[in-house]
Short mmCIF file of C-alpha atoms in Angstrom, two decimals:
data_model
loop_
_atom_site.label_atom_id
_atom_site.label_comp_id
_atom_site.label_asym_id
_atom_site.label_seq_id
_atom_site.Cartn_x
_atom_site.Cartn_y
_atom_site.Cartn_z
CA UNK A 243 -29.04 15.44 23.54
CA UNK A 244 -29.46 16.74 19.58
CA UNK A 245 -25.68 17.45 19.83
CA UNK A 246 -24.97 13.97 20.86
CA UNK A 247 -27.02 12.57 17.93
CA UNK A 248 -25.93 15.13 15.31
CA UNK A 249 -21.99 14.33 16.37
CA UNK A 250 -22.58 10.36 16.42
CA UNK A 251 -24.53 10.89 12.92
CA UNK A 252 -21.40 12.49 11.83
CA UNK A 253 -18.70 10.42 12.88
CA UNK A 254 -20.85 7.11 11.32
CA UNK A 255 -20.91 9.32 8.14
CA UNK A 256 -17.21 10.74 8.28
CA UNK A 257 -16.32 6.71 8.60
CA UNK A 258 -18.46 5.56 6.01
CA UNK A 259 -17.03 8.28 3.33
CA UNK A 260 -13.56 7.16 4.42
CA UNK A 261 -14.17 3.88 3.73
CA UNK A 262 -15.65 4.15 0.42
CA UNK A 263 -13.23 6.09 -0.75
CA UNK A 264 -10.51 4.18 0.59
CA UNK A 265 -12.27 1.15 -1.14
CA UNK A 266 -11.98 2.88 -4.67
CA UNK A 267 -8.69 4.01 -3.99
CA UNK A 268 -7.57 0.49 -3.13
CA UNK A 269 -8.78 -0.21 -6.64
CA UNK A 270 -6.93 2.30 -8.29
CA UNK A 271 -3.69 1.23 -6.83
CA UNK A 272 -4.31 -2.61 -7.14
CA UNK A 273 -4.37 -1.88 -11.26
CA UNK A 274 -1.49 0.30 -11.08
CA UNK A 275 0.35 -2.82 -9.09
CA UNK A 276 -1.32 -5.45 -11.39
CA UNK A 277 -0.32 -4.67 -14.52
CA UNK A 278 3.28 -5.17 -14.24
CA UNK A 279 3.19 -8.84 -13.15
CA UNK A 280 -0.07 -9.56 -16.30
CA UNK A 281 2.57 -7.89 -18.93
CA UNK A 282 4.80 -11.38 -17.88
CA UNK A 283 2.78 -13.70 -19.47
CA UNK A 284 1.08 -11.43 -21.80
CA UNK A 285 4.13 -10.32 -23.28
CA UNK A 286 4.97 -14.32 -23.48
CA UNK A 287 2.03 -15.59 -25.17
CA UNK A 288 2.06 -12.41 -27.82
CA UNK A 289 5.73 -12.54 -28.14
CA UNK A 290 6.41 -8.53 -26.76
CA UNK A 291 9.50 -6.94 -26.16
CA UNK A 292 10.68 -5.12 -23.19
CA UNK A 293 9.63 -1.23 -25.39
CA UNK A 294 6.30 -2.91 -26.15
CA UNK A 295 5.17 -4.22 -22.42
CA UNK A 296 6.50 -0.31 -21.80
CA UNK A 297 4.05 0.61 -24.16
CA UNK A 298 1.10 -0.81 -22.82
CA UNK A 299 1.74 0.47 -19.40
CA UNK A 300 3.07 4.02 -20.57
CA UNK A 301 -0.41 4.66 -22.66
CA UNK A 302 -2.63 4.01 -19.42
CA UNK A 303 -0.32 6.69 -17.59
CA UNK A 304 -0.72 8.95 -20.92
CA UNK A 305 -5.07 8.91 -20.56
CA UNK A 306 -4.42 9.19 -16.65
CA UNK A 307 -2.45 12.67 -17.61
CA UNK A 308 -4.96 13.90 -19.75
CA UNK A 309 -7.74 13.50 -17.51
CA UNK A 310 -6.14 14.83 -14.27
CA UNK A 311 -6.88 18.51 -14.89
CA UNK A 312 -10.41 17.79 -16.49
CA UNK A 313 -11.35 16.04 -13.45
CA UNK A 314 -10.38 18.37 -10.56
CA UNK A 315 -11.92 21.13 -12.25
CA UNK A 316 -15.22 18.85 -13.33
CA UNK A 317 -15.00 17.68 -9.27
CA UNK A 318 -14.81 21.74 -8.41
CA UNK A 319 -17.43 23.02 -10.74
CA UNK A 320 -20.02 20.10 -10.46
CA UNK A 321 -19.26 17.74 -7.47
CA UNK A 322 -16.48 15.28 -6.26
CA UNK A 323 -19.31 12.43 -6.16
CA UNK A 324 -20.31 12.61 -9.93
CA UNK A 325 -16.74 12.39 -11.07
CA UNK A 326 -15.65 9.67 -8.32
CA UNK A 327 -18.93 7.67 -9.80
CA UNK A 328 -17.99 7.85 -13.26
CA UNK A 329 -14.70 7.66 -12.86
CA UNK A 330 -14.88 4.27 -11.43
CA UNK A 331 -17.56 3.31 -13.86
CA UNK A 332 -15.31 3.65 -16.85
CA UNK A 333 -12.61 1.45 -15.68
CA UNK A 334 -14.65 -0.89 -14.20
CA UNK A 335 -15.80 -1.26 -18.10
CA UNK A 336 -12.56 -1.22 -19.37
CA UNK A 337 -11.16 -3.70 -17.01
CA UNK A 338 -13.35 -6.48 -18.47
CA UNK A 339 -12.56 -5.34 -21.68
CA UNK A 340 -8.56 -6.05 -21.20
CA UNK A 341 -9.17 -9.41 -20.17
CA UNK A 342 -10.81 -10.17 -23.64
CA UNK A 343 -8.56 -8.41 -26.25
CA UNK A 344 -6.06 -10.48 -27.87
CA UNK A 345 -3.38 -7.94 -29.32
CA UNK A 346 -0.73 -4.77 -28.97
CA UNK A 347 -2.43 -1.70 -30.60
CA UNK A 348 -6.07 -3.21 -28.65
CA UNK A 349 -4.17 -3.38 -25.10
CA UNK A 350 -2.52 0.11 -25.56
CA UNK A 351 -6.03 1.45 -26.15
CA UNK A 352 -8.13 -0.60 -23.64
CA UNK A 353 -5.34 0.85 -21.15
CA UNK A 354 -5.48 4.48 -22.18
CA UNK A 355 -9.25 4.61 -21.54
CA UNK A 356 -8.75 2.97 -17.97
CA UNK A 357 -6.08 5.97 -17.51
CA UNK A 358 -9.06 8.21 -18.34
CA UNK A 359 -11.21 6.67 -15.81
CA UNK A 360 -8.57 6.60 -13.27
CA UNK A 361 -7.68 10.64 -14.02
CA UNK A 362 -10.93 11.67 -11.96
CA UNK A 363 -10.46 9.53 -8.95
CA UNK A 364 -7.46 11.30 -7.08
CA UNK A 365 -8.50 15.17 -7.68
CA UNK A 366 -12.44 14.40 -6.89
CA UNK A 367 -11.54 11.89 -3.78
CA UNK A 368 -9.27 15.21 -2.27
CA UNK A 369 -12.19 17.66 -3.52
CA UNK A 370 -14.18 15.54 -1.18
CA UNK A 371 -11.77 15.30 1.78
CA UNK A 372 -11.33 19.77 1.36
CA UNK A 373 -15.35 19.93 1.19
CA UNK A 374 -16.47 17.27 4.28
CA UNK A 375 -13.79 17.69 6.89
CA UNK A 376 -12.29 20.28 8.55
CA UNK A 377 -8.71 21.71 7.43
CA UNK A 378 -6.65 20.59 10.74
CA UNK A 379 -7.76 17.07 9.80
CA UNK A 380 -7.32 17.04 6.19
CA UNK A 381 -3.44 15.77 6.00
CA UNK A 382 -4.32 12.78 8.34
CA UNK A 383 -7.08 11.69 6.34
CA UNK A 384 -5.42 12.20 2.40
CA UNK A 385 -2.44 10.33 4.17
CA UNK A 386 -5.04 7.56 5.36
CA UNK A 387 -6.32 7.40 2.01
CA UNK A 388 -3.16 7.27 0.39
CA UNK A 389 -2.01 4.47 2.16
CA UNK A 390 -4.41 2.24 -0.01
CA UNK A 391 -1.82 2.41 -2.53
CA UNK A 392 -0.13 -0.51 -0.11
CA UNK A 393 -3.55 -1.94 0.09
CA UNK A 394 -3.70 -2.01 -3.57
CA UNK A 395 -0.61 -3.52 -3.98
CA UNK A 396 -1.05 -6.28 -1.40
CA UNK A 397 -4.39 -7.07 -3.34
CA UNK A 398 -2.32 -7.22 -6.67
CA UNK A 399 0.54 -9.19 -6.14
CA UNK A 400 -1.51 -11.88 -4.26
CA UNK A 401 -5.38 -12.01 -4.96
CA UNK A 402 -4.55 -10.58 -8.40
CA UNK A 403 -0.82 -12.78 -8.83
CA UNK A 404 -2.91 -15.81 -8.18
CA UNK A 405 -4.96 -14.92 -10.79
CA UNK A 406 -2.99 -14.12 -13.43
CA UNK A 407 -0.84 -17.66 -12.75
CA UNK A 408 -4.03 -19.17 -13.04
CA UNK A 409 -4.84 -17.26 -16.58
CA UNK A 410 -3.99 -13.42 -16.69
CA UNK A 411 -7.45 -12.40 -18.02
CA UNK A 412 -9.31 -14.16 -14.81
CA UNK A 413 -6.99 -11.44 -13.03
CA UNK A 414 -8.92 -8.63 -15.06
CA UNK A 415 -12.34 -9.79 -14.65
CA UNK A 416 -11.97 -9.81 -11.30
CA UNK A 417 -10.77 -6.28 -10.94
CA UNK A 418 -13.37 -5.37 -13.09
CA UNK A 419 -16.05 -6.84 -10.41
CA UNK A 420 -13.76 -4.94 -7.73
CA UNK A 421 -14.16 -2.04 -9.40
CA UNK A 422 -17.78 -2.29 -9.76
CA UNK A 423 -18.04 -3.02 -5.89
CA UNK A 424 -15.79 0.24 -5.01
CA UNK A 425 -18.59 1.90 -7.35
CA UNK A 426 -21.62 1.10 -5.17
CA UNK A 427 -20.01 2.06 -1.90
CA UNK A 428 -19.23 5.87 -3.58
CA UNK A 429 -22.78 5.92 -4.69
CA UNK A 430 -23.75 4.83 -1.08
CA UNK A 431 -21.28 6.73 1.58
CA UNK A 432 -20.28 9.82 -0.78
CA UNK A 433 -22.66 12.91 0.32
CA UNK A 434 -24.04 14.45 -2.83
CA UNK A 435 -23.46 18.09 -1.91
CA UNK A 436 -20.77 19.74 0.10
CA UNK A 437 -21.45 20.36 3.84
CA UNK A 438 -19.58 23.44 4.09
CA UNK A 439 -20.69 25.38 1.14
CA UNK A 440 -23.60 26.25 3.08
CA UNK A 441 -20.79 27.37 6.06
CA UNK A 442 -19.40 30.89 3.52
CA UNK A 443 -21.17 32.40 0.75
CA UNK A 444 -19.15 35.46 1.50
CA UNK A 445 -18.60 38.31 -1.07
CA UNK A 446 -15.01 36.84 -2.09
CA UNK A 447 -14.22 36.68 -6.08
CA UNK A 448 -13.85 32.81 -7.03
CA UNK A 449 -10.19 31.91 -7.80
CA UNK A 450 -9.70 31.21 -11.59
CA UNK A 451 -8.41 28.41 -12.96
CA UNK A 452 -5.96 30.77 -14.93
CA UNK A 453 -4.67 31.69 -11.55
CA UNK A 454 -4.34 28.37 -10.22
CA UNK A 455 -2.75 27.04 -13.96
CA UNK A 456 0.04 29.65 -13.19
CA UNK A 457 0.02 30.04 -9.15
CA UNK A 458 4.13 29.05 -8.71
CA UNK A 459 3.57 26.91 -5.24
CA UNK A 460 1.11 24.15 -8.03
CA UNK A 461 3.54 24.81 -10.84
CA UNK A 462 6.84 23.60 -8.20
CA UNK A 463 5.11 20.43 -6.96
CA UNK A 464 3.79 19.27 -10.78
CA UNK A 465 7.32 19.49 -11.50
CA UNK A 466 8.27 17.55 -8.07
CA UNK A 467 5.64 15.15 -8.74
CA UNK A 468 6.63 14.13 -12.27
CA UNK A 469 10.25 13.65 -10.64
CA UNK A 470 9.15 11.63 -8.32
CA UNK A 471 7.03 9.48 -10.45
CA UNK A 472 9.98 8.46 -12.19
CA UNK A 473 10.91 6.48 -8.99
CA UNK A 474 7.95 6.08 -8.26
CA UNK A 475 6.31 4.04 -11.37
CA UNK A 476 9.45 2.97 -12.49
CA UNK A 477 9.75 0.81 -9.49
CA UNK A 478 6.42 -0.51 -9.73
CA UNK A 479 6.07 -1.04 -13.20
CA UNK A 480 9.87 -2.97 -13.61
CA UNK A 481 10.16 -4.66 -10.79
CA UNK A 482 8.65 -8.38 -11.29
CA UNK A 483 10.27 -8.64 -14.51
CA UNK A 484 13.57 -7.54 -12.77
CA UNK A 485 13.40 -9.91 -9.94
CA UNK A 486 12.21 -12.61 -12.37
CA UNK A 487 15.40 -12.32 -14.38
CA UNK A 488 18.42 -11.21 -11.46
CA UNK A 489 16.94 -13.59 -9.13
CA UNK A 490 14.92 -16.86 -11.30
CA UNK A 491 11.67 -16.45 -8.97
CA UNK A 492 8.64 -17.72 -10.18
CA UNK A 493 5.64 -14.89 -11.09
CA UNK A 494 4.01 -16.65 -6.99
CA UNK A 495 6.98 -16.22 -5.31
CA UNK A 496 7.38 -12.53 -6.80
CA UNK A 497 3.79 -12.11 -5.79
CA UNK A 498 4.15 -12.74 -2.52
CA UNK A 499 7.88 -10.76 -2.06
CA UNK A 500 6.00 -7.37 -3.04
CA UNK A 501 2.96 -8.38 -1.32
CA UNK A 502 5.23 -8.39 1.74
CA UNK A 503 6.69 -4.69 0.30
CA UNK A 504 2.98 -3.36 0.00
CA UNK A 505 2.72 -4.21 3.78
CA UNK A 506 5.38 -2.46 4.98
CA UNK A 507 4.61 0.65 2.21
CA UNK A 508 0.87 1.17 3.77
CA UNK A 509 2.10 1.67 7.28
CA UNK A 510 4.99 3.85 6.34
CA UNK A 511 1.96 5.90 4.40
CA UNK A 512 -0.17 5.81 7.86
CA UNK A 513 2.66 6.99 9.15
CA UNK A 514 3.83 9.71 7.31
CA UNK A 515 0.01 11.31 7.85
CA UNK A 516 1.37 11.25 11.40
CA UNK A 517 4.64 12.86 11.19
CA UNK A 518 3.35 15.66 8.44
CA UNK A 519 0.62 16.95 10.77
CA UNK A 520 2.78 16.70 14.07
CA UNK A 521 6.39 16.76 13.90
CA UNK A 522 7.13 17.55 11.01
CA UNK A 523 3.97 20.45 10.67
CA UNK A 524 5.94 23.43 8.58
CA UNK A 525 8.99 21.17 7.56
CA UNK A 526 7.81 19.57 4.54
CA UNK A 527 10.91 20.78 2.43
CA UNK A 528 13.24 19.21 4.62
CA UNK A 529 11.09 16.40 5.09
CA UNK A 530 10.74 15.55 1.22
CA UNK A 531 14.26 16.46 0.57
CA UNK A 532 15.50 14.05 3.01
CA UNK A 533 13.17 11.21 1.59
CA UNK A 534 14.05 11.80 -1.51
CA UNK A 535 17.70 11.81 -0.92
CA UNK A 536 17.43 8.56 1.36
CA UNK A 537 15.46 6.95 -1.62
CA UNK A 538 18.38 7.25 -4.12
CA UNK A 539 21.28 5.98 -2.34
CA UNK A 540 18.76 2.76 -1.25
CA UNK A 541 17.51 2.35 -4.85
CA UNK A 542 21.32 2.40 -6.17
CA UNK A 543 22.38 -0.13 -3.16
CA UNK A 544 18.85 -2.65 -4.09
CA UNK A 545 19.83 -2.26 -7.76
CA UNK A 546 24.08 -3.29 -7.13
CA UNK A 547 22.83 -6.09 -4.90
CA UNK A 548 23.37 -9.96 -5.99
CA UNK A 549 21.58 -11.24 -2.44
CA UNK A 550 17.99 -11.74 -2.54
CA UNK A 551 17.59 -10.78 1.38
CA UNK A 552 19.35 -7.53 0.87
CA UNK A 553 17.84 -6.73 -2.13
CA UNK A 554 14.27 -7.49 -0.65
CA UNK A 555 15.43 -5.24 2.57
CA UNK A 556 16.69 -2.49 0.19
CA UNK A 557 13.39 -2.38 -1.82
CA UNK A 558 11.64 -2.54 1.38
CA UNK A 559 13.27 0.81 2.62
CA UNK A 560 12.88 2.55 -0.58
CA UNK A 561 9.09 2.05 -0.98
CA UNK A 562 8.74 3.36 2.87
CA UNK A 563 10.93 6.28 2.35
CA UNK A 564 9.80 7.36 -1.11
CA UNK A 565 6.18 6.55 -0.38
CA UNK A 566 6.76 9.71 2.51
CA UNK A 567 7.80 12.01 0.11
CA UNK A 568 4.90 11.41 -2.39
CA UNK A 569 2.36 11.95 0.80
CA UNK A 570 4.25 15.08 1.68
CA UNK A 571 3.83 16.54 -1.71
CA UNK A 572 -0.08 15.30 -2.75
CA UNK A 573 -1.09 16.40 0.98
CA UNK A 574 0.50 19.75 0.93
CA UNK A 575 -1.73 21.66 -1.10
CA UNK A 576 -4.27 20.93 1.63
CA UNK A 577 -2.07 23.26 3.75
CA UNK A 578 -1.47 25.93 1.52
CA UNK A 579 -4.39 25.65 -1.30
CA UNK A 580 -8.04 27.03 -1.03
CA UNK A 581 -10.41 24.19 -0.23
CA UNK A 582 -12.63 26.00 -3.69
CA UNK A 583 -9.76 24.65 -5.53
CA UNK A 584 -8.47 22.20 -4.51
CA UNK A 585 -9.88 19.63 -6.74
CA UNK A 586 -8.08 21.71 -9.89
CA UNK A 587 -4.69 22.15 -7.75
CA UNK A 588 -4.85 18.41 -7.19
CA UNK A 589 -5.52 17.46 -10.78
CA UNK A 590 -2.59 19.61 -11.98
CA UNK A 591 -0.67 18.44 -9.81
CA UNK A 592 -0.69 14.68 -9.75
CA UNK A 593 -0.97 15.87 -13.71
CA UNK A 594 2.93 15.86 -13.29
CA UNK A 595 2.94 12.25 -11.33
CA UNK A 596 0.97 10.42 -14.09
CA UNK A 597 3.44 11.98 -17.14
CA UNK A 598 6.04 10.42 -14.70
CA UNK A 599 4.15 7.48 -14.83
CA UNK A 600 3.63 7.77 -18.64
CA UNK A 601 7.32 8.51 -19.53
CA UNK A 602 8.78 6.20 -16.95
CA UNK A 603 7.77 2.83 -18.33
CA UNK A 604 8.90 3.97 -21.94
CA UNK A 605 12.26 5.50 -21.06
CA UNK A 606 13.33 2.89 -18.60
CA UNK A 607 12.15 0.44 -20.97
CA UNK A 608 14.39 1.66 -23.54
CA UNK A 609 17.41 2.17 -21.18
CA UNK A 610 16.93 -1.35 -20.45
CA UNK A 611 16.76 -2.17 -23.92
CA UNK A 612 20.00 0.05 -24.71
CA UNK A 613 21.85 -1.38 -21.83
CA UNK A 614 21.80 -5.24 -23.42
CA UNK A 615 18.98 -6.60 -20.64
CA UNK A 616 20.74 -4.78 -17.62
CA UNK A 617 18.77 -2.68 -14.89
CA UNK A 618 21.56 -1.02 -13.66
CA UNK A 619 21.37 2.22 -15.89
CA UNK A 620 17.63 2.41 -15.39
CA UNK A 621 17.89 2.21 -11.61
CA UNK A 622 20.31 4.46 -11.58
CA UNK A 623 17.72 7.40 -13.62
CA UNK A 624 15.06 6.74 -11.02
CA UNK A 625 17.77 7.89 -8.30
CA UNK A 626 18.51 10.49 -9.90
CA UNK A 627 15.16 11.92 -10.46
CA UNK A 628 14.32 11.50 -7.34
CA UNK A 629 17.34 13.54 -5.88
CA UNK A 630 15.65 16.07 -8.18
CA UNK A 631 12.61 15.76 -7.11
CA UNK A 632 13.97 16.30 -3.40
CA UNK A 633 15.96 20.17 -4.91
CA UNK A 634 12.84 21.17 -6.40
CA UNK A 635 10.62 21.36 -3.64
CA UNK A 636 13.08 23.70 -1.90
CA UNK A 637 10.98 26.24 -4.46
CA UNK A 638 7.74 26.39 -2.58
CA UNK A 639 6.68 29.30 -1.04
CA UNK A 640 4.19 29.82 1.66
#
């Protein structure tokens, strides 16, 4: 009868965690999305260039770097729940403070100090997956959690879209309130201490963070990551103004067309949790190399397309695909990482996503610039980092 209770008391807790960290992660990813569609009428009313809006978004990604190895070793020396907390607490702040600032050098900083804030969240939110659940069901749930990032984007380009058609800096006022919300529901679901800490207090040397720094398996996926991100981010943060000009859709209509993307992108991340812990269990470099190669040849075809359908079903595919190969690589480590540091192998890790997404913005924004307007050359680098991206995995070692 205590068994019954203590395993329904668990599964209501396991459930509640899930969903408050799902809830901050949806966040996370609905800022990422929502930025690229407010730089359209910011960059309008301020008079910005194409290398300026790439400025704004590339110094968010450049605080979001800095903070990624800070935070997974803060969430593996003091606790995943302290840095998820003030993680979201600083860009709740900083949200309202975007929607009140009125120029270039203000919006590059407010942005850098929500990258900060948003540098904790994905290293503490996996320190908390590796300390509350057991290892055969970590992959499902980091894949679970990742698919927020469709979530998110769903939330952006419609709740948020409206917004910002409305006026851009309602959008941020509401995310700010978002933000806070995701907040409370940490503070509420998130234990405080790690259930299985208790479990081994063995006589085993802690790993160092030297050793993890230089271990070759979380050197290999940093590099695959940043690779990726290049696809990844450049995607996300180019693609309303590209549709906007190839196409003449209004910022609602563009709203709605990646809405639409986002819902495919979340169950292709549901998915993927699916196929990495069954099928594909042991496979992951063919599985990510196949992605990645996949993603190219449909991100060349969307970018060489004049019909809106095709394009739409090109972009479509892409995001699914792509969005497999970036849960292959962040839920790895769960396979072959120690759950003591996982919150470090996680921060330096994604480390190499969020220079991705701090370079990518800037560089395509230039290539863009360089090419008279056109997207074709930029397109064209995201392909080819992620075929990179795909090679580079085949370095990981068991």
């Amino acid at each position: 009868m205590e068994t019954q209770i203590e395993k329904t008391t668990v599964k209501k807790s396991s459930a509640g965690l899930i969903f408050a960290l799902m809830a901050g992660y949806s966040m996370i990813y609905m800022d990422k999305n929502m930025i690229s569609t407010a730089v359209l009428p910011i960059a309008k009313e301020f008079n910005l260039d194409a290398g300026q809006t790439g400025m704004i978004m590339s110094f968010f990604f450049l605080g979001y770097s800095l903070m990624q190895i800070p935070g997974g070793w803060l969430a593996d020396k003091i606790g995943a729940k302290k840095v998820l907390m003030l993680s979201l607490a600083i860009i709740s702040v900083f949200s309202f403070a975007f929607g009140t600032v009125s120029s270039l050098m203000l919006f590059m900083a407010i942005r850098f100090f929500a990258g900060i804030g948003h540098g904790g969240y994905p290293p503490s939110c996996s320190k908390s997956i590796a300390d509350n659940f057991p290892q055969e069901r970590r992959t499902f749930i980091q894949s679970l959690i990742l698919s927020t990032s469709g979530i998110g984007g769903i939330l952006a380009f419609t709740l948020g879209t409206n917004l910002i058609n409305a006026n851009w800096r309602y959008g941020y006022l509401a995310l700010g309130t978002l933000f806070a919300g995701a907040l409370v529901l940490v503070a509420i679901f998130v234990p405080n201490n790690a259930e299985n800490k208790k479990v081994s207090r063995n006589h085993v040397s802690p790993i160092k963070f030297s050793q993890v720094i230089t271990n070759r398996n979380v050197l290999v996926l940093f590099v695959a990551m940043l690779l990726l991100n290049f696809l990844l981010y450049g995607n996300m943060s180019w693609l309303p103004s590209y549709l906007a000009q190839k196409f003449s859709i209004d910022l609602k209509t563009i709203g709605y067309l990646l809405a639409v993307n986002a819902i495919f992108q979340t169950i292709a991340t549901m998915f993927a949790g699916v196929l990495l812990s069954k099928l594909f269990l042991g496979k992951e470099r063919m599985f990510i190399l196949g992605a990645t190669i996949l993603s190219a040849v449909l991100i060349v075809a969307f970018v060489l397309s004049n019909n809106l359908v095709l394009s739409m079903i090109c972009l479509i595919a892409v995001s699914m695909v792509s969005v497999n190969a970036f849960t292959a690589i962040f839920t790895w480590p769960h396979k072959i990482m120690d759950p003591s540091i996982i919150g470090s192998s996680i921060g330096i890790i994604n480390t190499g996503g969020t220079l991705g997404g701090f370079l990518a913005p800037l560089i395509l924004g230039q290539l863009i610039k360089a090419a008279g307007g056109s997207f074709t050359l930029a397109f064209s680098f995201m392909a080819v980092a992620g075929l990179l991206c795909g090679l580079c995995v085949l370095g990981v070692k068991k």
